[in-house]
Amino acid sequence: MNGDAQSPASEPRTAGAAPAGCPAADGGDAPGTAGCPLTIDPLVGSLAAETEALRTAGPLARIDLMGAEVWTVTTHAEARRLLTDTRLVKDITRWNLWRDGEIDENWPLIGMVDAGRSMFTVDGAEHRRLRVKTAQALTPRRLEELRPVVERVTARLLDAMASDAAEAPDEPIDLKSAFAQPLPMSVVCSLMGVDPALEPRLHHLYEAFFSTLTPQQERLAVLRELDELYHDMVRHKTASPGDDLTSALILADEGGEPLTAEEVRGNLEAMVAAGHETTVTLILCAVRALLTHPDQLRLVLDGQVGWDAVIEETLRWESPSTHLLLRFATSDIEVGTGGAVIREGEGVAMSYRAIGRDRAQHGQDADRFDVRRPAPIRHLAFGHGPHICPGAGLSRLEASVALPALFERFPALSAVAAAETRHRPVLTQNELECLPVRLGVG
């Protein structure tokens, strides 16, 4: 794909809109089919409308993803099945649009699918080899050993928020920049052995990387800087290993074949990126849901419902990922009972927000936030199958510490009623621009 990489984002589009000229009412193809793909709004103007359009078109919908036409899966059952289908692989060279030159480094989302060699980009035995040391570092026992780190960072950030509120009691505080964003970044950097002094720069780089408004040449420069930063870190850790996951990956010798420097760097880079973005959204969406559903908040504060139920319902209701890229079909795959087929070489995304709102799985009230949902909560917010998110336990741990600590410290916490919470222009993450709140102190 050539030309100005910013053009898809330069003109806002209606969420889930189909291109002009293909209305089913006029005898054309139905929206969400191969002849009439739904346009995914790069500015994320309305996730609710987009989710409904995808559900209507599902379980397999054709979408336009910033100039690339791919399939997306919108139902729980089909996603669960396809996420374990070995005919869908992460190897970008199997993508027909890549092979034909229609997609190249100028595609704004290229960094999500052509991201070097790591456990996130390979399959089968190679994936298991690259993943095993990370999985060992994130066992339930090791995560509990991280709990004091999460508690210390949480307490430090809450202290800073209280201090700011004491100085300006009438001013709202952005919960994202003050709490939800720095917490997971500090924790994952501690886990991976990243210098804390780099955290502000990493915030800046990842915001630029994920935003659809970033010019593509700037995004490519961001990717180069991240590669150089992590390359230098791997070189330093190789010379002077420490008690961190990066050093463990360097020293790993699985099956007599240690990880290469490129593989260590790829795992490190992917873990820092995925390890903080998911938790930012989880914390913000949980707080916003509770503050806008006071009856649900009261159930939690009165001890009728545990925080684990809040976390799981938030993950279902507002999945941290929206359209997570991308797998490629190595042969034709039939989907559902309507004759839909993913052809060999086609790309497939998972629309996790639509999957979390799937009425067939979660009932006709799937759009309702309910921490006492009667059926056991089974969601796919962290994926499923071999590539299930290795940091899922870490994200749950951080939320299980952060949320009760926040509401215990600030029991009068309230949302700023006049504030409009908008989404950042990020196609892959369900990320709020900010969340203004009043702490109710002073």
Short mmCIF file of C-alpha atoms in Angstrom, two decimals:
data_model
loop_
_atom_site.label_atom_id
_atom_site.label_comp_id
_atom_site.label_asym_id
_atom_site.label_seq_id
_atom_site.Cartn_x
_atom_site.Cartn_y
_atom_site.Cartn_z
CA MET A 1 0.00 0.00 0.00
CA ASN A 2 1.61 3.22 -1.13
CA GLY A 3 0.83 6.89 -0.78
CA ASP A 4 0.06 9.00 2.27
CA ALA A 5 -0.33 6.62 5.19
CA GLN A 6 -2.38 9.20 7.06
CA SER A 7 -5.19 9.40 4.53
CA PRO A 8 -7.41 6.77 6.21
CA ALA A 9 -7.42 8.82 9.41
CA SER A 10 -7.63 12.26 7.85
CA GLU A 11 -11.40 12.15 7.27
CA PRO A 12 -13.57 10.77 10.09
CA ARG A 13 -15.89 7.99 9.01
CA THR A 14 -19.04 6.61 10.54
CA ALA A 15 -18.25 3.68 12.81
CA GLY A 16 -18.99 0.41 11.05
CA ALA A 17 -20.03 2.21 7.89
CA ALA A 18 -20.10 0.37 4.59
CA PRO A 19 -18.62 2.02 1.50
CA ALA A 20 -21.03 3.91 -0.74
CA GLY A 21 -22.47 1.85 -3.55
CA CYS A 22 -23.10 -1.45 -1.78
CA PRO A 23 -26.37 -1.13 0.20
CA ALA A 24 -28.09 -4.49 0.49
CA ALA A 25 -31.46 -2.74 0.11
CA ASP A 26 -30.52 -1.90 -3.49
CA GLY A 27 -29.70 -5.48 -4.30
CA GLY A 28 -26.01 -5.18 -3.55
CA ASP A 29 -23.93 -7.13 -1.09
CA ALA A 30 -24.81 -6.93 2.58
CA PRO A 31 -22.48 -4.85 4.79
CA GLY A 32 -19.70 -6.96 6.21
CA THR A 33 -19.40 -9.26 3.18
CA ALA A 34 -16.51 -9.56 0.74
CA GLY A 35 -18.19 -7.19 -1.70
CA CYS A 36 -19.08 -4.61 0.96
CA PRO A 37 -16.61 -4.41 3.84
CA LEU A 38 -17.43 -2.45 6.98
CA THR A 39 -15.04 0.45 7.53
CA ILE A 40 -13.45 0.40 10.97
CA ASP A 41 -13.22 4.03 12.07
CA PRO A 42 -9.55 4.92 12.65
CA LEU A 43 -10.63 7.78 14.92
CA VAL A 44 -12.74 5.45 17.09
CA GLY A 45 -15.74 7.75 17.05
CA SER A 46 -18.31 5.26 18.36
CA LEU A 47 -17.38 1.80 19.57
CA ALA A 48 -21.01 1.07 20.43
CA ALA A 49 -22.23 1.63 16.86
CA GLU A 50 -19.26 -0.27 15.46
CA THR A 51 -19.85 -3.22 17.78
CA GLU A 52 -23.52 -3.42 16.79
CA ALA A 53 -22.66 -3.31 13.08
CA LEU A 54 -20.15 -6.12 13.53
CA ARG A 55 -22.59 -8.24 15.54
CA THR A 56 -25.21 -7.78 12.82
CA ALA A 57 -22.74 -8.87 10.14
CA GLY A 58 -21.19 -11.74 12.17
CA PRO A 59 -19.98 -14.32 12.97
CA LEU A 60 -17.49 -13.55 10.19
CA ALA A 61 -17.46 -10.00 8.87
CA ARG A 62 -15.43 -8.36 6.13
CA ILE A 63 -13.81 -5.13 7.32
CA ASP A 64 -11.64 -2.37 5.91
CA LEU A 65 -8.78 -1.87 8.35
CA MET A 66 -7.08 1.35 7.30
CA GLY A 67 -6.92 0.28 3.68
CA ALA A 68 -6.49 -3.46 4.18
CA GLU A 69 -9.51 -5.71 3.68
CA VAL A 70 -9.53 -8.63 6.13
CA TRP A 71 -12.03 -10.85 7.90
CA THR A 72 -12.93 -10.39 11.53
CA VAL A 73 -14.55 -12.85 13.93
CA THR A 74 -17.33 -11.44 16.09
CA THR A 75 -18.76 -14.35 18.10
CA HIS A 76 -17.41 -16.19 21.13
CA ALA A 77 -17.89 -19.70 19.76
CA GLU A 78 -16.20 -19.08 16.42
CA ALA A 79 -13.36 -17.10 18.02
CA ARG A 80 -12.70 -19.90 20.48
CA ARG A 81 -12.60 -22.41 17.64
CA LEU A 82 -10.45 -20.37 15.27
CA LEU A 83 -7.94 -19.31 17.90
CA THR A 84 -6.90 -22.96 18.17
CA ASP A 85 -7.03 -23.68 14.41
CA THR A 86 -3.49 -24.43 13.22
CA ARG A 87 -4.43 -23.28 9.72
CA LEU A 88 -4.34 -19.69 10.99
CA VAL A 89 -0.74 -18.57 11.53
CA LYS A 90 1.16 -15.43 12.49
CA ASP A 91 3.62 -15.58 9.55
CA ILE A 92 3.05 -12.42 7.52
CA THR A 93 4.57 -14.02 4.41
CA ARG A 94 1.40 -16.14 4.19
CA TRP A 95 -0.75 -12.98 3.72
CA ASN A 96 -1.87 -12.49 0.13
CA LEU A 97 -1.87 -8.69 0.47
CA TRP A 98 1.76 -8.80 1.65
CA ARG A 99 2.85 -11.24 -1.05
CA ASP A 100 1.15 -9.15 -3.74
CA GLY A 101 2.71 -5.91 -2.52
CA GLU A 102 -0.63 -4.30 -1.66
CA ILE A 103 0.54 -3.97 1.96
CA ASP A 104 4.06 -2.86 2.85
CA GLU A 105 5.81 -0.86 5.57
CA ASN A 106 3.67 2.18 4.74
CA TRP A 107 0.55 0.53 6.17
CA PRO A 108 -0.13 2.24 9.53
CA LEU A 109 -0.67 -1.07 11.36
CA ILE A 110 2.39 -2.85 9.97
CA GLY A 111 4.17 -2.72 13.34
CA MET A 112 1.45 -4.96 14.79
CA VAL A 113 2.00 -7.81 12.30
CA ASP A 114 5.61 -7.47 11.15
CA ALA A 115 7.23 -6.99 14.55
CA GLY A 116 10.37 -9.07 14.42
CA ARG A 117 10.84 -12.49 15.92
CA SER A 118 9.17 -13.18 19.25
CA MET A 119 6.66 -15.53 20.85
CA PHE A 120 3.95 -13.22 19.47
CA THR A 121 4.92 -13.72 15.81
CA VAL A 122 5.69 -17.45 15.42
CA ASP A 123 3.70 -20.65 15.81
CA GLY A 124 4.07 -24.30 16.77
CA ALA A 125 7.30 -25.60 18.27
CA GLU A 126 9.09 -22.29 17.74
CA HIS A 127 6.36 -20.48 19.62
CA ARG A 128 6.61 -22.90 22.52
CA ARG A 129 10.38 -22.51 22.66
CA LEU A 130 10.17 -18.71 22.77
CA ARG A 131 7.30 -18.64 25.26
CA VAL A 132 8.41 -21.14 27.87
CA LYS A 133 10.71 -18.93 29.97
CA THR A 134 8.20 -16.10 30.02
CA ALA A 135 5.49 -18.52 31.16
CA GLN A 136 7.77 -19.81 33.92
CA ALA A 137 8.36 -16.25 35.13
CA LEU A 138 4.61 -15.56 35.31
CA THR A 139 3.34 -18.57 37.26
CA PRO A 140 0.85 -17.86 40.06
CA ARG A 141 3.64 -18.28 42.62
CA ARG A 142 5.96 -15.84 40.86
CA LEU A 143 3.11 -13.37 40.42
CA GLU A 144 2.44 -13.43 44.16
CA GLU A 145 6.09 -12.56 44.65
CA LEU A 146 5.44 -9.48 42.50
CA ARG A 147 2.50 -8.37 44.64
CA PRO A 148 4.66 -6.22 46.99
CA VAL A 149 6.03 -4.37 43.95
CA VAL A 150 2.50 -3.65 42.73
CA GLU A 151 1.45 -2.53 46.21
CA ARG A 152 4.42 -0.17 46.56
CA VAL A 153 3.84 1.46 43.18
CA THR A 154 0.12 1.75 43.90
CA ALA A 155 0.70 3.40 47.28
CA ARG A 156 3.22 5.84 45.80
CA LEU A 157 0.82 6.94 43.08
CA LEU A 158 -2.13 7.28 45.47
CA ASP A 159 0.02 9.41 47.79
CA ALA A 160 0.91 11.69 44.88
CA MET A 161 -2.76 12.00 43.91
CA ALA A 162 -3.73 12.89 47.47
CA SER A 163 -1.00 15.52 47.59
CA ASP A 164 -2.17 17.08 44.32
CA ALA A 165 -5.77 17.11 45.54
CA ALA A 166 -4.77 18.78 48.81
CA GLU A 167 -3.08 21.61 46.90
CA ALA A 168 -5.98 22.10 44.48
CA PRO A 169 -9.09 20.46 45.99
CA ASP A 170 -11.48 21.88 43.39
CA GLU A 171 -9.49 20.69 40.39
CA PRO A 172 -10.28 17.32 38.82
CA ILE A 173 -7.50 14.79 38.38
CA ASP A 174 -6.98 12.71 35.26
CA LEU A 175 -7.00 9.18 36.63
CA LYS A 176 -5.29 7.88 33.51
CA SER A 177 -2.12 9.99 33.63
CA ALA A 178 -1.97 10.02 37.43
CA PHE A 179 -2.64 6.36 38.16
CA ALA A 180 -3.83 3.89 35.52
CA GLN A 181 -1.04 4.55 33.05
CA PRO A 182 2.10 4.80 35.22
CA LEU A 183 1.18 1.82 37.42
CA PRO A 184 1.40 -0.99 34.83
CA MET A 185 4.34 0.63 33.06
CA SER A 186 6.32 0.74 36.31
CA VAL A 187 5.40 -2.85 37.17
CA VAL A 188 6.24 -4.37 33.78
CA CYS A 189 9.49 -2.40 33.62
CA SER A 190 10.38 -3.76 37.06
CA LEU A 191 9.57 -7.29 35.88
CA MET A 192 11.64 -6.98 32.71
CA GLY A 193 14.52 -5.05 34.30
CA VAL A 194 13.98 -1.82 32.34
CA ASP A 195 15.59 1.29 33.82
CA PRO A 196 12.79 3.32 35.55
CA ALA A 197 14.30 6.48 34.07
CA LEU A 198 13.14 5.25 30.66
CA GLU A 199 9.46 5.05 31.62
CA PRO A 200 8.45 8.60 30.51
CA ARG A 201 10.13 8.09 27.14
CA LEU A 202 8.45 4.72 26.71
CA HIS A 203 5.05 6.30 27.44
CA HIS A 204 5.68 8.83 24.69
CA LEU A 205 6.92 6.27 22.17
CA TYR A 206 4.07 3.84 22.65
CA GLU A 207 1.43 6.57 22.46
CA ALA A 208 2.88 7.63 19.12
CA PHE A 209 3.16 4.03 17.92
CA PHE A 210 -0.47 3.10 18.64
CA SER A 211 -2.16 6.34 17.51
CA THR A 212 -3.65 6.33 14.01
CA LEU A 213 -2.92 10.06 13.81
CA THR A 214 0.85 9.55 13.89
CA PRO A 215 2.36 10.05 10.41
CA GLN A 216 3.74 6.76 9.17
CA GLN A 217 7.32 7.98 8.79
CA GLU A 218 7.23 9.14 12.40
CA ARG A 219 5.82 5.77 13.47
CA LEU A 220 8.62 3.96 11.65
CA ALA A 221 11.11 6.21 13.43
CA VAL A 222 9.46 5.26 16.73
CA LEU A 223 9.88 1.57 15.89
CA ARG A 224 13.55 2.10 15.08
CA GLU A 225 14.10 3.93 18.37
CA LEU A 226 12.36 1.17 20.32
CA ASP A 227 14.46 -1.46 18.56
CA GLU A 228 17.65 0.42 19.40
CA LEU A 229 16.60 0.98 23.00
CA TYR A 230 15.82 -2.70 23.58
CA HIS A 231 18.90 -3.81 21.64
CA ASP A 232 21.08 -1.76 23.98
CA MET A 233 19.29 -3.18 26.99
CA VAL A 234 19.76 -6.80 25.86
CA ARG A 235 23.45 -6.11 25.25
CA HIS A 236 23.79 -4.64 28.75
CA LYS A 237 21.89 -7.51 30.39
CA THR A 238 23.99 -10.05 28.50
CA ALA A 239 27.13 -8.53 29.98
CA SER A 240 25.62 -8.00 33.46
CA PRO A 241 22.55 -10.22 34.08
CA GLY A 242 20.20 -9.29 36.89
CA ASP A 243 17.20 -10.70 38.72
CA ASP A 244 14.67 -9.92 35.99
CA LEU A 245 12.83 -11.62 33.14
CA THR A 246 15.07 -10.20 30.40
CA SER A 247 18.14 -11.75 32.04
CA ALA A 248 16.23 -15.03 32.45
CA LEU A 249 15.46 -15.04 28.72
CA ILE A 250 19.09 -14.38 27.87
CA LEU A 251 20.24 -17.24 30.11
CA ALA A 252 17.50 -19.63 28.97
CA ASP A 253 18.74 -22.82 27.31
CA GLU A 254 15.60 -24.64 26.28
CA GLY A 255 16.17 -27.85 24.37
CA GLY A 256 19.86 -27.08 23.92
CA GLU A 257 19.10 -24.01 21.79
CA PRO A 258 19.32 -20.69 23.62
CA LEU A 259 17.35 -17.71 22.45
CA THR A 260 19.10 -15.40 20.03
CA ALA A 261 19.61 -11.74 20.88
CA GLU A 262 16.88 -10.88 18.35
CA GLU A 263 14.45 -13.30 20.00
CA VAL A 264 15.18 -11.93 23.49
CA ARG A 265 14.71 -8.38 22.22
CA GLY A 266 11.46 -9.31 20.47
CA ASN A 267 10.02 -10.92 23.60
CA LEU A 268 11.14 -7.98 25.76
CA GLU A 269 9.66 -5.40 23.41
CA ALA A 270 6.37 -7.25 23.04
CA MET A 271 6.00 -7.86 26.78
CA VAL A 272 6.54 -4.19 27.69
CA ALA A 273 4.06 -3.04 25.04
CA ALA A 274 1.35 -5.61 25.78
CA GLY A 275 2.09 -5.73 29.49
CA HIS A 276 1.06 -2.15 30.18
CA GLU A 277 -1.52 -1.27 27.51
CA THR A 278 -4.01 -3.94 28.56
CA THR A 279 -3.92 -3.01 32.24
CA VAL A 280 -4.33 0.72 31.60
CA THR A 281 -7.64 0.02 29.88
CA LEU A 282 -8.75 -2.56 32.43
CA ILE A 283 -8.28 -0.17 35.36
CA LEU A 284 -9.87 2.83 33.63
CA CYS A 285 -12.86 0.92 32.29
CA ALA A 286 -13.48 -0.74 35.66
CA VAL A 287 -13.45 2.61 37.46
CA ARG A 288 -15.65 4.28 34.88
CA ALA A 289 -18.12 1.36 34.96
CA LEU A 290 -18.38 1.44 38.75
CA LEU A 291 -18.73 5.22 38.96
CA THR A 292 -21.47 5.23 36.32
CA HIS A 293 -23.23 2.22 37.91
CA PRO A 294 -23.41 3.20 41.59
CA ASP A 295 -25.63 0.21 42.42
CA GLN A 296 -22.85 -2.09 41.20
CA LEU A 297 -20.23 -0.16 43.15
CA ARG A 298 -22.29 -0.45 46.33
CA LEU A 299 -22.44 -4.26 45.93
CA VAL A 300 -18.64 -4.34 45.87
CA LEU A 301 -18.07 -1.86 48.70
CA ASP A 302 -20.59 -3.69 50.88
CA GLY A 303 -18.73 -6.96 50.33
CA GLN A 304 -21.56 -8.69 48.47
CA VAL A 305 -19.38 -9.11 45.38
CA GLY A 306 -15.61 -9.53 45.19
CA TRP A 307 -13.20 -7.45 43.15
CA ASP A 308 -12.42 -10.48 41.02
CA ALA A 309 -15.99 -10.36 39.69
CA VAL A 310 -15.54 -6.65 38.83
CA ILE A 311 -12.34 -7.43 36.94
CA GLU A 312 -13.82 -10.31 34.94
CA GLU A 313 -17.03 -8.45 34.08
CA THR A 314 -15.00 -5.43 32.98
CA LEU A 315 -12.81 -7.62 30.78
CA ARG A 316 -15.93 -9.03 29.14
CA TRP A 317 -17.90 -5.79 28.89
CA GLU A 318 -15.08 -3.50 27.77
CA SER A 319 -12.38 -5.77 26.41
CA PRO A 320 -8.97 -4.02 26.54
CA SER A 321 -8.41 -5.04 22.91
CA THR A 322 -10.83 -4.13 20.15
CA HIS A 323 -9.52 -5.52 16.83
CA LEU A 324 -6.42 -7.55 17.55
CA LEU A 325 -4.27 -8.34 14.55
CA LEU A 326 -3.74 -10.63 12.68
CA ARG A 327 -3.56 -14.26 11.57
CA PHE A 328 -3.31 -15.60 8.05
CA ALA A 329 -5.03 -18.63 6.53
CA THR A 330 -2.79 -21.36 5.11
CA SER A 331 -5.80 -23.08 3.53
CA ASP A 332 -9.53 -22.45 3.08
CA ILE A 333 -11.48 -22.45 6.38
CA GLU A 334 -15.27 -22.65 6.65
CA VAL A 335 -16.84 -20.51 9.37
CA GLY A 336 -20.32 -20.88 10.87
CA THR A 337 -23.25 -22.50 9.16
CA GLY A 338 -23.90 -19.88 6.47
CA GLY A 339 -21.22 -20.98 4.03
CA ALA A 340 -18.70 -18.24 4.86
CA VAL A 341 -15.15 -19.18 3.92
CA ILE A 342 -11.80 -17.65 4.81
CA ARG A 343 -9.70 -18.25 1.73
CA GLU A 344 -6.05 -19.27 1.77
CA GLY A 345 -3.86 -16.20 2.18
CA GLU A 346 -6.55 -13.98 3.70
CA GLY A 347 -6.03 -12.09 6.96
CA VAL A 348 -8.20 -12.62 10.04
CA ALA A 349 -8.60 -10.36 13.08
CA MET A 350 -10.56 -10.93 16.27
CA SER A 351 -13.04 -8.20 17.26
CA TYR A 352 -12.79 -8.76 20.99
CA ARG A 353 -15.26 -6.07 22.02
CA ALA A 354 -17.96 -7.59 19.83
CA ILE A 355 -17.03 -11.06 21.09
CA GLY A 356 -17.42 -9.87 24.69
CA ARG A 357 -20.90 -8.53 23.88
CA ASP A 358 -21.97 -11.72 22.09
CA ARG A 359 -25.60 -12.30 23.12
CA ALA A 360 -25.46 -16.00 22.26
CA GLN A 361 -22.72 -16.44 24.87
CA HIS A 362 -23.65 -13.83 27.49
CA GLY A 363 -27.41 -13.44 27.11
CA GLN A 364 -29.67 -10.77 25.68
CA ASP A 365 -28.40 -8.33 28.33
CA ALA A 366 -24.80 -8.67 27.16
CA ASP A 367 -24.56 -4.88 26.77
CA ARG A 368 -25.27 -4.42 30.49
CA PHE A 369 -22.49 -4.15 33.07
CA ASP A 370 -23.45 -6.61 35.81
CA VAL A 371 -20.96 -7.81 38.42
CA ARG A 372 -23.49 -10.43 39.53
CA ARG A 373 -23.98 -11.90 36.08
CA PRO A 374 -25.67 -15.22 36.86
CA ALA A 375 -23.85 -17.42 34.36
CA PRO A 376 -20.14 -18.09 34.91
CA ILE A 377 -18.19 -15.37 33.13
CA ARG A 378 -16.28 -16.93 30.27
CA HIS A 379 -14.71 -14.30 28.10
CA LEU A 380 -11.85 -14.22 25.61
CA ALA A 381 -10.42 -10.80 26.49
CA PHE A 382 -6.92 -12.26 26.79
CA GLY A 383 -7.31 -14.54 23.79
CA HIS A 384 -7.46 -18.32 23.75
CA GLY A 385 -5.29 -21.21 22.70
CA PRO A 386 -1.50 -21.27 22.28
CA HIS A 387 -1.22 -17.50 21.90
CA ILE A 388 -3.32 -16.61 24.95
CA CYS A 389 -1.81 -13.51 26.54
CA PRO A 390 1.08 -14.58 28.80
CA GLY A 391 0.60 -11.46 30.91
CA ALA A 392 -3.07 -12.11 31.76
CA GLY A 393 -2.23 -13.07 35.34
CA LEU A 394 -0.07 -9.99 35.79
CA SER A 395 -2.84 -7.71 34.53
CA ARG A 396 -5.37 -9.32 36.88
CA LEU A 397 -2.92 -8.99 39.79
CA GLU A 398 -2.38 -5.28 39.14
CA ALA A 399 -6.11 -4.60 38.88
CA SER A 400 -6.83 -6.65 42.03
CA VAL A 401 -4.42 -4.43 43.97
CA ALA A 402 -5.12 -1.09 42.31
CA LEU A 403 -8.93 -1.03 42.33
CA PRO A 404 -9.63 -1.77 46.03
CA ALA A 405 -6.72 0.46 47.08
CA LEU A 406 -8.10 3.35 45.01
CA PHE A 407 -11.63 3.14 46.42
CA GLU A 408 -10.39 2.54 49.96
CA ARG A 409 -8.12 5.59 49.81
CA PHE A 410 -10.75 7.79 48.15
CA PRO A 411 -14.22 6.51 49.18
CA ALA A 412 -15.87 9.67 47.82
CA LEU A 413 -14.28 9.25 44.38
CA SER A 414 -16.58 10.53 41.66
CA ALA A 415 -16.51 11.09 37.92
CA VAL A 416 -16.58 14.64 36.62
CA ALA A 417 -20.15 14.74 35.35
CA ALA A 418 -19.53 17.30 32.63
CA ALA A 419 -16.48 15.51 31.24
CA GLU A 420 -16.83 13.64 27.97
CA THR A 421 -14.71 10.50 27.94
CA ARG A 422 -13.46 10.00 24.41
CA HIS A 423 -11.40 7.16 23.00
CA ARG A 424 -7.91 7.68 21.70
CA PRO A 425 -7.51 7.06 17.96
CA VAL A 426 -6.16 3.55 18.51
CA LEU A 427 -7.65 0.73 16.45
CA THR A 428 -6.30 -2.18 18.44
CA GLN A 429 -6.87 -0.96 22.01
CA ASN A 430 -10.03 0.14 23.79
CA GLU A 431 -8.20 3.14 25.24
CA LEU A 432 -9.77 6.24 26.80
CA GLU A 433 -8.20 9.63 26.17
CA CYS A 434 -8.53 10.47 29.86
CA LEU A 435 -10.82 9.94 32.87
CA PRO A 436 -11.31 13.11 34.93
CA VAL A 437 -12.34 12.38 38.52
CA ARG A 438 -12.68 14.18 41.85
CA LEU A 439 -11.14 12.43 44.81
CA GLY A 440 -13.53 13.90 47.36
CA VAL A 441 -10.82 14.93 49.83
CA GLY A 442 -10.00 18.26 51.45
#
